[in-house]
């Protein structure tokens, strides 16, 4: 299979983690006989520095023409602390999501036994945690009209949803639930917000087409509590843009390391794959970032291409590395491996060079990079 992938390295640790993901894609291409062509795209603080905009029209075009987009991370502290700035790295991502029509953001939350002790939750709560957040991505308060009064003392952000916007992501969530544990939990604030009441009405209609799937509703404040108290009770969480943003960060810490979680954004004629975490500027260039979330984003990308055996090979390789204790410092402060070493070992494992990967001396050697 030949595929064209637009690659956005972005800011901070973005370039380092994307480099490992590309090693993994190359290994998959080698082992399964595919051809992946990569086209670099600038987005984020690096694009502002280069072109004055967080993503150029040409680069938007490259993403639209590709078969899929792979993203590292964007964001730079220099833009975070100055509310007066008009141009910000995050605008690039929002523009890209909108341009590609990526209305459905999928964020799976799973646990790994060997990092359970790092979870802020007690071990017994982590058993059987396996849920996925379906977050609406191109509507709501993120994209509504914004105002700031002339004297700068009054601001507003409008939250709007249409039936169509709710219905299309609801179908995605129900289809996913049919293949999983057959439950959808809609998270909203229907006791206060009109948009939430529209969500309830539309989701109820969609639910009728999926009789096997149980539908539940939770107010967002209660949902935040339940995700922490009984994370194993969830299957598919369906929610609007901003609630999904907040809850997915909350849920991501359950695993024990945010460096393990990938996400995909689908819906339009294209799809985007990225880790859930941000650009971790403090670690930039140190070769210490956890590349697994981005490597697992590659697995989601391969599933999207319907290359399911290939996706499984990537997931198996990550599981293997985790079981062997080949992990970055966010997981094992005592004997961490370098980001680049993990990329090499996982790629080798996929290519089938077990004699290279089983030999842990490789990692021992590459640990030197950290010192
Ligand atoms: C996310 C991020 C983005 C969002 C930012 C970078 C605009 O937090 O993907 O969750 O809020 O959607
Ligand atoms: Mg977020």
mmCIF file of C-alpha atoms and ligand atoms in Angstrom:
data_model
loop_
_atom_site.group_PDB
_atom_site.id
_atom_site.type_symbol
_atom_site.label_atom_id
_atom_site.label_comp_id
_atom_site.label_asym_id
_atom_site.label_seq_id
_atom_site.Cartn_x
_atom_site.Cartn_y
_atom_site.Cartn_z
ATOM 1 C CA UNK A 1 0.000 0.000 0.000
ATOM 2 C CA UNK A 2 1.232 3.514 -0.823
ATOM 3 C CA UNK A 3 0.252 6.328 1.519
ATOM 4 C CA UNK A 4 1.127 9.970 1.827
ATOM 5 C CA UNK A 5 1.480 11.253 5.393
ATOM 6 C CA UNK A 6 1.798 14.937 6.306
ATOM 7 C CA UNK A 7 4.139 15.180 9.290
ATOM 8 C CA UNK A 8 3.962 18.042 11.784
ATOM 9 C CA UNK A 9 6.843 17.862 14.250
ATOM 10 C CA UNK A 10 5.793 21.057 16.028
ATOM 11 C CA UNK A 11 7.440 22.513 19.124
ATOM 12 C CA UNK A 12 9.262 21.372 22.274
ATOM 13 C CA UNK A 13 9.705 17.585 22.287
ATOM 14 C CA UNK A 14 7.571 17.297 19.125
ATOM 15 C CA UNK A 15 10.502 16.696 16.723
ATOM 16 C CA UNK A 16 12.071 14.016 18.977
ATOM 17 C CA UNK A 17 8.935 11.965 19.479
ATOM 18 C CA UNK A 18 7.882 12.244 15.841
ATOM 19 C CA UNK A 19 11.299 10.978 14.798
ATOM 20 C CA UNK A 20 10.644 7.761 16.774
ATOM 21 C CA UNK A 21 7.186 7.428 15.246
ATOM 22 C CA UNK A 22 8.702 7.701 11.767
ATOM 23 C CA UNK A 23 11.218 4.950 12.635
ATOM 24 C CA UNK A 24 8.251 2.797 13.582
ATOM 25 C CA UNK A 25 6.361 3.612 10.372
ATOM 26 C CA UNK A 26 9.479 2.792 8.354
ATOM 27 C CA UNK A 27 9.787 -0.532 10.181
ATOM 28 C CA UNK A 28 6.146 -1.312 9.388
ATOM 29 C CA UNK A 29 6.724 -0.376 5.734
ATOM 30 C CA UNK A 30 9.752 -2.682 5.638
ATOM 31 C CA UNK A 31 8.112 -5.662 7.317
ATOM 32 C CA UNK A 32 4.727 -5.461 5.573
ATOM 33 C CA UNK A 33 5.913 -4.112 2.260
ATOM 34 C CA UNK A 34 4.252 -0.720 2.170
ATOM 35 C CA UNK A 35 5.429 2.661 0.984
ATOM 36 C CA UNK A 36 4.916 5.703 3.186
ATOM 37 C CA UNK A 37 5.819 9.111 1.820
ATOM 38 C CA UNK A 38 6.242 11.894 4.374
ATOM 39 C CA UNK A 39 5.806 15.600 3.721
ATOM 40 C CA UNK A 40 6.893 17.985 6.493
ATOM 41 C CA UNK A 41 4.471 20.693 7.600
ATOM 42 C CA UNK A 42 5.276 23.609 9.912
ATOM 43 C CA UNK A 43 2.762 24.360 12.626
ATOM 44 C CA UNK A 44 2.899 26.023 16.035
ATOM 45 C CA UNK A 45 5.493 28.371 17.524
ATOM 46 C CA UNK A 46 8.055 27.184 14.959
ATOM 47 C CA UNK A 47 5.752 28.282 12.127
ATOM 48 C CA UNK A 48 5.125 31.674 13.766
ATOM 49 C CA UNK A 49 8.872 32.189 13.934
ATOM 50 C CA UNK A 50 9.326 31.188 10.308
ATOM 51 C CA UNK A 51 6.272 32.710 8.599
ATOM 52 C CA UNK A 52 4.516 34.875 11.195
ATOM 53 C CA UNK A 53 1.468 32.559 11.189
ATOM 54 C CA UNK A 54 0.863 29.338 13.171
ATOM 55 C CA UNK A 55 0.154 27.434 9.946
ATOM 56 C CA UNK A 56 0.409 28.675 6.373
ATOM 57 C CA UNK A 57 -2.219 28.159 3.674
ATOM 58 C CA UNK A 58 0.263 26.047 1.709
ATOM 59 C CA UNK A 59 0.773 23.765 4.685
ATOM 60 C CA UNK A 60 -2.985 23.494 5.257
ATOM 61 C CA UNK A 61 -3.188 22.403 1.618
ATOM 62 C CA UNK A 62 -0.482 19.745 2.108
ATOM 63 C CA UNK A 63 -2.453 18.320 5.053
ATOM 64 C CA UNK A 64 -5.687 18.313 3.066
ATOM 65 C CA UNK A 65 -4.018 16.498 0.164
ATOM 66 C CA UNK A 66 -2.411 13.843 2.372
ATOM 67 C CA UNK A 67 -3.920 10.502 3.362
ATOM 68 C CA UNK A 68 -3.366 11.277 7.050
ATOM 69 C CA UNK A 69 -1.604 13.788 9.288
ATOM 70 C CA UNK A 70 0.819 12.827 12.069
ATOM 71 C CA UNK A 71 1.414 15.491 14.729
ATOM 72 C CA UNK A 72 3.965 15.665 17.555
ATOM 73 C CA UNK A 73 3.002 18.576 19.790
ATOM 74 C CA UNK A 74 2.722 22.345 19.630
ATOM 75 C CA UNK A 75 3.043 25.166 22.143
ATOM 76 C CA UNK A 76 5.731 27.313 23.693
ATOM 77 C CA UNK A 77 5.700 28.947 27.154
ATOM 78 C CA UNK A 78 6.645 32.266 25.622
ATOM 79 C CA UNK A 79 3.094 32.533 24.223
ATOM 80 C CA UNK A 80 1.304 31.222 27.322
ATOM 81 C CA UNK A 81 1.898 34.060 29.718
ATOM 82 C CA UNK A 82 1.023 37.023 27.538
ATOM 83 C CA UNK A 83 -2.752 37.388 27.036
ATOM 84 C CA UNK A 84 -2.269 40.350 24.691
ATOM 85 C CA UNK A 85 -0.618 38.317 21.937
ATOM 86 C CA UNK A 86 -2.797 38.003 18.844
ATOM 87 C CA UNK A 87 -0.931 35.144 17.189
ATOM 88 C CA UNK A 88 -0.561 31.877 19.141
ATOM 89 C CA UNK A 89 0.708 28.382 18.301
ATOM 90 C CA UNK A 90 -2.608 26.705 19.291
ATOM 91 C CA UNK A 91 -4.472 28.685 16.625
ATOM 92 C CA UNK A 92 -2.682 26.546 14.050
ATOM 93 C CA UNK A 93 -4.147 23.350 15.470
ATOM 94 C CA UNK A 94 -7.653 24.791 15.764
ATOM 95 C CA UNK A 95 -7.457 26.071 12.178
ATOM 96 C CA UNK A 96 -6.224 22.711 10.915
ATOM 97 C CA UNK A 97 -8.978 20.786 12.737
ATOM 98 C CA UNK A 98 -11.602 23.102 11.257
ATOM 99 C CA UNK A 99 -10.064 23.106 7.781
ATOM 100 C CA UNK A 100 -9.973 19.316 7.637
ATOM 101 C CA UNK A 101 -13.439 18.986 9.207
ATOM 102 C CA UNK A 102 -12.125 16.782 12.036
ATOM 103 C CA UNK A 103 -15.236 16.806 14.193
ATOM 104 C CA UNK A 104 -14.582 13.612 16.124
ATOM 105 C CA UNK A 105 -11.705 13.399 18.580
ATOM 106 C CA UNK A 106 -11.107 9.928 19.987
ATOM 107 C CA UNK A 107 -9.068 9.546 23.187
ATOM 108 C CA UNK A 108 -8.767 6.010 24.560
ATOM 109 C CA UNK A 109 -7.860 5.605 28.234
ATOM 110 C CA UNK A 110 -6.221 2.313 29.177
ATOM 111 C CA UNK A 111 -3.961 1.173 31.992
ATOM 112 C CA UNK A 112 -0.666 -0.733 32.033
ATOM 113 C CA UNK A 113 -0.060 -3.097 34.938
ATOM 114 C CA UNK A 114 3.601 -2.206 35.309
ATOM 115 C CA UNK A 115 2.956 1.514 35.776
ATOM 116 C CA UNK A 116 -0.129 1.154 37.974
ATOM 117 C CA UNK A 117 1.863 2.318 40.985
ATOM 118 C CA UNK A 118 2.399 5.662 39.301
ATOM 119 C CA UNK A 119 -1.286 6.330 38.956
ATOM 120 C CA UNK A 120 -2.646 8.829 41.464
ATOM 121 C CA UNK A 121 -5.539 6.369 41.917
ATOM 122 C CA UNK A 122 -5.432 3.327 44.181
ATOM 123 C CA UNK A 123 -4.526 0.103 42.414
ATOM 124 C CA UNK A 124 -7.890 -1.616 42.921
ATOM 125 C CA UNK A 125 -9.640 1.204 41.033
ATOM 126 C CA UNK A 126 -7.502 0.624 37.941
ATOM 127 C CA UNK A 127 -8.604 -2.927 37.290
ATOM 128 C CA UNK A 128 -10.513 -3.221 34.002
ATOM 129 C CA UNK A 129 -10.247 0.486 33.184
ATOM 130 C CA UNK A 130 -10.774 0.732 29.442
ATOM 131 C CA UNK A 131 -12.812 3.609 28.136
ATOM 132 C CA UNK A 132 -12.700 6.082 25.303
ATOM 133 C CA UNK A 133 -13.664 9.724 25.108
ATOM 134 C CA UNK A 134 -15.468 10.899 21.968
ATOM 135 C CA UNK A 135 -15.020 14.663 22.029
ATOM 136 C CA UNK A 136 -16.727 16.964 19.522
ATOM 137 C CA UNK A 137 -13.842 18.963 18.094
ATOM 138 C CA UNK A 138 -14.924 21.768 15.779
ATOM 139 C CA UNK A 139 -17.948 23.319 17.466
ATOM 140 C CA UNK A 140 -19.031 24.801 20.781
ATOM 141 C CA UNK A 141 -17.355 27.562 22.719
ATOM 142 C CA UNK A 142 -14.006 27.015 20.996
ATOM 143 C CA UNK A 143 -15.346 28.221 17.678
ATOM 144 C CA UNK A 144 -18.206 30.563 18.652
ATOM 145 C CA UNK A 145 -18.124 34.316 18.211
ATOM 146 C CA UNK A 146 -15.651 36.046 20.524
ATOM 147 C CA UNK A 147 -15.905 39.630 21.683
ATOM 148 C CA UNK A 148 -13.862 42.045 23.739
ATOM 149 C CA UNK A 149 -15.262 45.464 24.546
ATOM 150 C CA UNK A 150 -13.328 48.485 23.388
ATOM 151 C CA UNK A 151 -12.255 49.401 26.904
ATOM 152 C CA UNK A 152 -11.082 45.811 27.414
ATOM 153 C CA UNK A 153 -13.265 45.137 30.471
ATOM 154 C CA UNK A 154 -15.885 42.793 29.019
ATOM 155 C CA UNK A 155 -15.397 39.626 26.983
ATOM 156 C CA UNK A 156 -17.594 36.832 25.689
ATOM 157 C CA UNK A 157 -17.303 33.451 23.939
ATOM 158 C CA UNK A 158 -20.426 32.061 22.376
ATOM 159 C CA UNK A 159 -21.218 28.344 22.650
ATOM 160 C CA UNK A 160 -23.283 27.122 19.700
ATOM 161 C CA UNK A 161 -24.214 23.641 18.517
ATOM 162 C CA UNK A 162 -26.440 22.484 15.685
ATOM 163 C CA UNK A 163 -28.401 19.230 15.553
ATOM 164 C CA UNK A 164 -26.237 18.059 12.671
ATOM 165 C CA UNK A 165 -22.989 18.628 14.606
ATOM 166 C CA UNK A 166 -24.280 16.563 17.529
ATOM 167 C CA UNK A 167 -25.843 13.824 15.488
ATOM 168 C CA UNK A 168 -22.769 13.011 13.384
ATOM 169 C CA UNK A 169 -20.441 12.487 16.353
ATOM 170 C CA UNK A 170 -23.167 10.632 18.259
ATOM 171 C CA UNK A 171 -23.240 8.059 15.449
ATOM 172 C CA UNK A 172 -19.474 7.598 15.745
ATOM 173 C CA UNK A 173 -19.732 7.096 19.504
ATOM 174 C CA UNK A 174 -22.571 4.572 19.247
ATOM 175 C CA UNK A 175 -20.814 2.633 16.494
ATOM 176 C CA UNK A 176 -17.740 2.419 18.728
ATOM 177 C CA UNK A 177 -19.810 1.325 21.734
ATOM 178 C CA UNK A 178 -21.401 -1.480 19.676
ATOM 179 C CA UNK A 179 -17.919 -2.930 19.196
ATOM 180 C CA UNK A 180 -16.936 -2.391 22.840
ATOM 181 C CA UNK A 181 -18.889 -2.702 26.108
ATOM 182 C CA UNK A 182 -22.150 -1.334 24.681
ATOM 183 C CA UNK A 183 -22.500 1.762 26.779
ATOM 184 C CA UNK A 184 -22.474 5.473 25.903
ATOM 185 C CA UNK A 185 -22.319 8.108 28.644
ATOM 186 C CA UNK A 186 -23.247 11.583 27.458
ATOM 187 C CA UNK A 187 -21.538 14.239 29.551
ATOM 188 C CA UNK A 188 -23.169 17.667 29.589
ATOM 189 C CA UNK A 189 -24.547 20.427 31.791
ATOM 190 C CA UNK A 190 -28.186 20.062 30.793
ATOM 191 C CA UNK A 191 -29.363 21.496 34.118
ATOM 192 C CA UNK A 192 -27.935 24.854 33.027
ATOM 193 C CA UNK A 193 -27.056 25.019 29.323
ATOM 194 C CA UNK A 194 -29.399 25.136 26.333
ATOM 195 C CA UNK A 195 -26.750 23.546 24.100
ATOM 196 C CA UNK A 196 -26.598 20.590 26.513
ATOM 197 C CA UNK A 197 -30.359 20.127 26.292
ATOM 198 C CA UNK A 198 -30.054 20.018 22.493
ATOM 199 C CA UNK A 199 -27.296 17.413 22.900
ATOM 200 C CA UNK A 200 -29.595 15.238 25.036
ATOM 201 C CA UNK A 201 -32.447 15.482 22.535
ATOM 202 C CA UNK A 202 -30.322 14.631 19.507
ATOM 203 C CA UNK A 203 -28.401 11.835 21.197
ATOM 204 C CA UNK A 204 -31.654 10.251 22.346
ATOM 205 C CA UNK A 205 -32.818 10.098 18.707
ATOM 206 C CA UNK A 206 -29.551 8.592 17.510
ATOM 207 C CA UNK A 207 -29.632 6.031 20.349
ATOM 208 C CA UNK A 208 -32.828 4.516 18.959
ATOM 209 C CA UNK A 209 -30.836 3.227 16.005
ATOM 210 C CA UNK A 210 -28.465 1.339 18.319
ATOM 211 C CA UNK A 211 -30.802 -0.703 20.565
ATOM 212 C CA UNK A 212 -27.998 -2.848 21.995
ATOM 213 C CA UNK A 213 -26.189 0.170 23.394
ATOM 214 C CA UNK A 214 -27.151 1.476 26.820
ATOM 215 C CA UNK A 215 -27.373 5.276 27.033
ATOM 216 C CA UNK A 216 -26.608 7.209 30.213
ATOM 217 C CA UNK A 217 -26.267 10.901 31.019
ATOM 218 C CA UNK A 218 -23.980 12.582 33.525
ATOM 219 C CA UNK A 219 -23.574 16.234 34.363
ATOM 220 C CA UNK A 220 -19.993 17.257 33.756
ATOM 221 C CA UNK A 221 -19.216 18.094 37.385
ATOM 222 C CA UNK A 222 -20.478 14.686 38.484
ATOM 223 C CA UNK A 223 -18.635 13.014 35.582
ATOM 224 C CA UNK A 224 -15.338 14.502 36.795
ATOM 225 C CA UNK A 225 -15.978 12.856 40.154
ATOM 226 C CA UNK A 226 -17.039 9.491 38.716
ATOM 227 C CA UNK A 227 -14.005 9.276 36.412
ATOM 228 C CA UNK A 228 -11.817 9.415 39.500
ATOM 229 C CA UNK A 229 -14.016 7.301 41.795
ATOM 230 C CA UNK A 230 -15.009 4.510 39.425
ATOM 231 C CA UNK A 231 -13.150 4.770 36.120
ATOM 232 C CA UNK A 232 -13.949 1.129 35.329
ATOM 233 C CA UNK A 233 -17.658 1.983 34.998
ATOM 234 C CA UNK A 234 -17.177 3.841 31.686
ATOM 235 C CA UNK A 235 -17.121 2.572 28.121
ATOM 236 C CA UNK A 236 -17.686 5.433 25.641
ATOM 237 C CA UNK A 237 -17.931 8.997 26.955
ATOM 238 C CA UNK A 238 -19.571 11.312 24.425
ATOM 239 C CA UNK A 239 -19.237 15.022 25.018
ATOM 240 C CA UNK A 240 -18.878 18.503 23.588
ATOM 241 C CA UNK A 241 -15.636 20.284 22.822
ATOM 242 C CA UNK A 242 -14.624 22.016 26.039
ATOM 243 C CA UNK A 243 -15.914 19.374 28.457
ATOM 244 C CA UNK A 244 -14.003 16.800 26.409
ATOM 245 C CA UNK A 245 -10.835 18.864 26.582
ATOM 246 C CA UNK A 246 -10.984 19.089 30.370
ATOM 247 C CA UNK A 247 -12.135 15.532 31.055
ATOM 248 C CA UNK A 248 -9.557 13.986 28.753
ATOM 249 C CA UNK A 249 -6.717 15.599 30.713
ATOM 250 C CA UNK A 250 -8.315 14.406 33.938
ATOM 251 C CA UNK A 251 -8.725 10.880 32.571
ATOM 252 C CA UNK A 252 -5.235 10.763 31.119
ATOM 253 C CA UNK A 253 -3.564 10.742 34.540
ATOM 254 C CA UNK A 254 -5.331 7.511 35.491
ATOM 255 C CA UNK A 255 -2.864 5.527 33.384
ATOM 256 C CA UNK A 256 0.124 6.661 35.416
ATOM 257 C CA UNK A 257 1.887 8.452 32.596
ATOM 258 C CA UNK A 258 0.332 10.814 30.079
ATOM 259 C CA UNK A 259 3.200 9.737 27.815
ATOM 260 C CA UNK A 260 1.359 6.516 26.955
ATOM 261 C CA UNK A 261 -1.839 7.857 25.412
ATOM 262 C CA UNK A 262 -2.502 8.537 21.721
ATOM 263 C CA UNK A 263 -5.515 10.162 20.101
ATOM 264 C CA UNK A 264 -7.076 10.520 16.705
ATOM 265 C CA UNK A 265 -9.249 13.193 15.134
ATOM 266 C CA UNK A 266 -11.448 12.001 12.310
ATOM 267 C CA UNK A 267 -14.581 12.920 10.493
ATOM 268 C CA UNK A 268 -13.815 14.881 7.383
ATOM 269 C CA UNK A 269 -11.959 13.700 4.315
ATOM 270 C CA UNK A 270 -8.831 13.258 6.387
ATOM 271 C CA UNK A 271 -7.621 12.275 9.834
ATOM 272 C CA UNK A 272 -5.019 13.475 12.304
ATOM 273 C CA UNK A 273 -3.083 11.400 14.834
ATOM 274 C CA UNK A 274 -1.204 12.749 17.831
ATOM 275 C CA UNK A 275 -0.223 12.030 21.434
ATOM 276 C CA UNK A 276 -2.558 13.434 24.101
ATOM 277 C CA UNK A 277 0.282 15.221 25.878
ATOM 278 C CA UNK A 278 1.698 18.632 25.059
ATOM 279 C CA UNK A 279 5.075 19.947 23.920
ATOM 280 C CA UNK A 280 6.869 19.511 27.323
ATOM 281 C CA UNK A 281 9.292 22.393 26.588
ATOM 282 C CA UNK A 282 11.478 21.652 29.640
ATOM 283 C CA UNK A 283 12.528 18.348 28.040
ATOM 284 C CA UNK A 284 13.190 19.711 24.552
ATOM 285 C CA UNK A 285 16.336 18.263 22.990
ATOM 286 C CA UNK A 286 17.207 16.123 26.042
ATOM 287 C CA UNK A 287 16.152 12.795 24.503
ATOM 288 C CA UNK A 288 14.150 11.945 27.640
ATOM 289 C CA UNK A 289 10.555 12.290 26.393
ATOM 290 C CA UNK A 290 8.329 9.221 26.258
ATOM 291 C CA UNK A 291 7.739 8.454 22.555
ATOM 292 C CA UNK A 292 5.097 5.768 23.217
ATOM 293 C CA UNK A 293 2.034 7.990 22.893
ATOM 294 C CA UNK A 294 3.176 9.086 19.435
ATOM 295 C CA UNK A 295 4.126 5.526 18.479
ATOM 296 C CA UNK A 296 0.669 4.373 19.599
ATOM 297 C CA UNK A 297 -0.809 7.233 17.540
ATOM 298 C CA UNK A 298 0.904 5.532 14.599
ATOM 299 C CA UNK A 299 -1.010 2.354 15.489
ATOM 300 C CA UNK A 300 -4.264 4.329 15.364
ATOM 301 C CA UNK A 301 -3.189 5.759 11.993
ATOM 302 C CA UNK A 302 -2.534 2.255 10.657
ATOM 303 C CA UNK A 303 -5.973 1.117 11.845
ATOM 304 C CA UNK A 304 -7.420 4.105 9.993
ATOM 305 C CA UNK A 305 -5.683 2.834 6.820
ATOM 306 C CA UNK A 306 -7.283 -0.541 7.640
ATOM 307 C CA UNK A 307 -3.833 -2.012 8.188
ATOM 308 C CA UNK A 308 -4.934 -3.853 11.315
ATOM 309 C CA UNK A 309 -2.152 -6.463 11.464
ATOM 310 C CA UNK A 310 0.351 -3.664 11.168
ATOM 311 C CA UNK A 311 -1.354 -1.712 13.959
ATOM 312 C CA UNK A 312 -1.291 -4.815 16.155
ATOM 313 C CA UNK A 313 2.416 -5.282 15.452
ATOM 314 C CA UNK A 314 3.065 -1.730 16.701
ATOM 315 C CA UNK A 315 0.963 -2.211 19.848
ATOM 316 C CA UNK A 316 2.646 -5.547 20.562
ATOM 317 C CA UNK A 317 6.058 -3.927 20.223
ATOM 318 C CA UNK A 318 5.126 -1.187 22.704
ATOM 319 C CA UNK A 319 3.748 -3.805 25.124
ATOM 320 C CA UNK A 320 6.941 -5.797 24.753
ATOM 321 C CA UNK A 321 9.095 -2.765 25.573
ATOM 322 C CA UNK A 322 6.942 -1.943 28.595
ATOM 323 C CA UNK A 323 7.183 -5.514 29.890
ATOM 324 C CA UNK A 324 10.938 -5.550 29.406
ATOM 325 C CA UNK A 325 11.168 -2.367 31.457
ATOM 326 C CA UNK A 326 12.463 -0.412 28.469
ATOM 327 C CA UNK A 327 10.894 2.879 29.507
ATOM 328 C CA UNK A 328 11.660 6.576 29.724
ATOM 329 C CA UNK A 329 12.241 8.491 32.941
ATOM 330 C CA UNK A 330 8.586 9.487 33.431
ATOM 331 C CA UNK A 331 8.003 5.772 34.107
ATOM 332 C CA UNK A 332 11.255 4.647 35.661
ATOM 333 C CA UNK A 333 13.342 7.308 37.294
ATOM 334 C CA UNK A 334 15.910 4.675 38.350
ATOM 335 C CA UNK A 335 16.981 3.214 35.039
ATOM 336 C CA UNK A 336 15.420 5.139 32.191
ATOM 337 C CA UNK A 337 16.082 4.565 28.514
ATOM 338 C CA UNK A 338 16.467 7.402 26.045
ATOM 339 C CA UNK A 339 13.602 8.428 23.776
ATOM 340 C CA UNK A 340 15.667 7.602 20.678
ATOM 341 C CA UNK A 341 16.723 4.203 22.102
ATOM 342 C CA UNK A 342 13.109 3.210 22.636
ATOM 343 C CA UNK A 343 12.280 4.233 19.065
ATOM 344 C CA UNK A 344 15.167 2.092 17.765
ATOM 345 C CA UNK A 345 14.238 -0.942 19.849
ATOM 346 C CA UNK A 346 10.554 -0.831 19.005
ATOM 347 C CA UNK A 347 11.345 -0.392 15.306
ATOM 348 C CA UNK A 348 13.796 -3.324 15.478
ATOM 349 C CA UNK A 349 11.229 -5.477 17.217
ATOM 350 C CA UNK A 350 8.675 -4.740 14.493
ATOM 351 C CA UNK A 351 11.193 -5.560 11.791
ATOM 352 C CA UNK A 352 11.715 -8.873 13.528
ATOM 353 C CA UNK A 353 15.325 -8.345 14.597
ATOM 354 C CA UNK A 354 14.713 -9.961 17.919
ATOM 355 C CA UNK A 355 18.350 -10.731 18.468
ATOM 356 C CA UNK A 356 18.922 -6.964 18.648
ATOM 357 C CA UNK A 357 15.974 -6.171 20.823
ATOM 358 C CA UNK A 358 16.116 -9.032 23.286
ATOM 359 C CA UNK A 359 19.670 -8.046 24.082
ATOM 360 C CA UNK A 360 19.082 -5.489 26.765
ATOM 361 C CA UNK A 361 22.685 -4.346 26.517
ATOM 362 C CA UNK A 362 21.489 -2.133 23.686
ATOM 363 C CA UNK A 363 19.385 -0.154 26.084
ATOM 364 C CA UNK A 364 22.066 -0.161 28.731
ATOM 365 C CA UNK A 365 24.399 1.433 26.203
ATOM 366 C CA UNK A 366 21.889 3.994 25.056
ATOM 367 C CA UNK A 367 21.179 5.010 28.631
ATOM 368 C CA UNK A 368 24.520 6.729 28.467
ATOM 369 C CA UNK A 369 22.830 9.423 26.401
ATOM 370 C CA UNK A 370 20.979 10.583 29.455
ATOM 371 C CA UNK A 371 23.944 11.110 31.710
HETATM 372 C C1 LIG B 1 -6.027 19.408 23.193
HETATM 373 C C2 LIG B 1 -5.344 20.716 23.462
HETATM 374 C C3 LIG B 1 -5.891 21.764 22.507
HETATM 375 C C4 LIG B 1 -7.371 21.918 22.775
HETATM 376 C C5 LIG B 1 -5.157 23.117 22.569
HETATM 377 C C6 LIG B 1 -3.680 22.940 22.285
HETATM 378 C C7 LIG B 1 -5.780 24.125 21.649
HETATM 379 O O1 LIG B 1 -5.500 21.082 24.803
HETATM 380 O O2 LIG B 1 -5.906 18.908 22.047
HETATM 381 O O3 LIG B 1 -6.676 18.880 24.090
HETATM 382 O O4 LIG B 1 -7.749 22.643 23.698
HETATM 383 O O5 LIG B 1 -8.157 21.314 22.058
HETATM 384 MG MG1 LIG B 2 -6.460 19.641 25.995
#
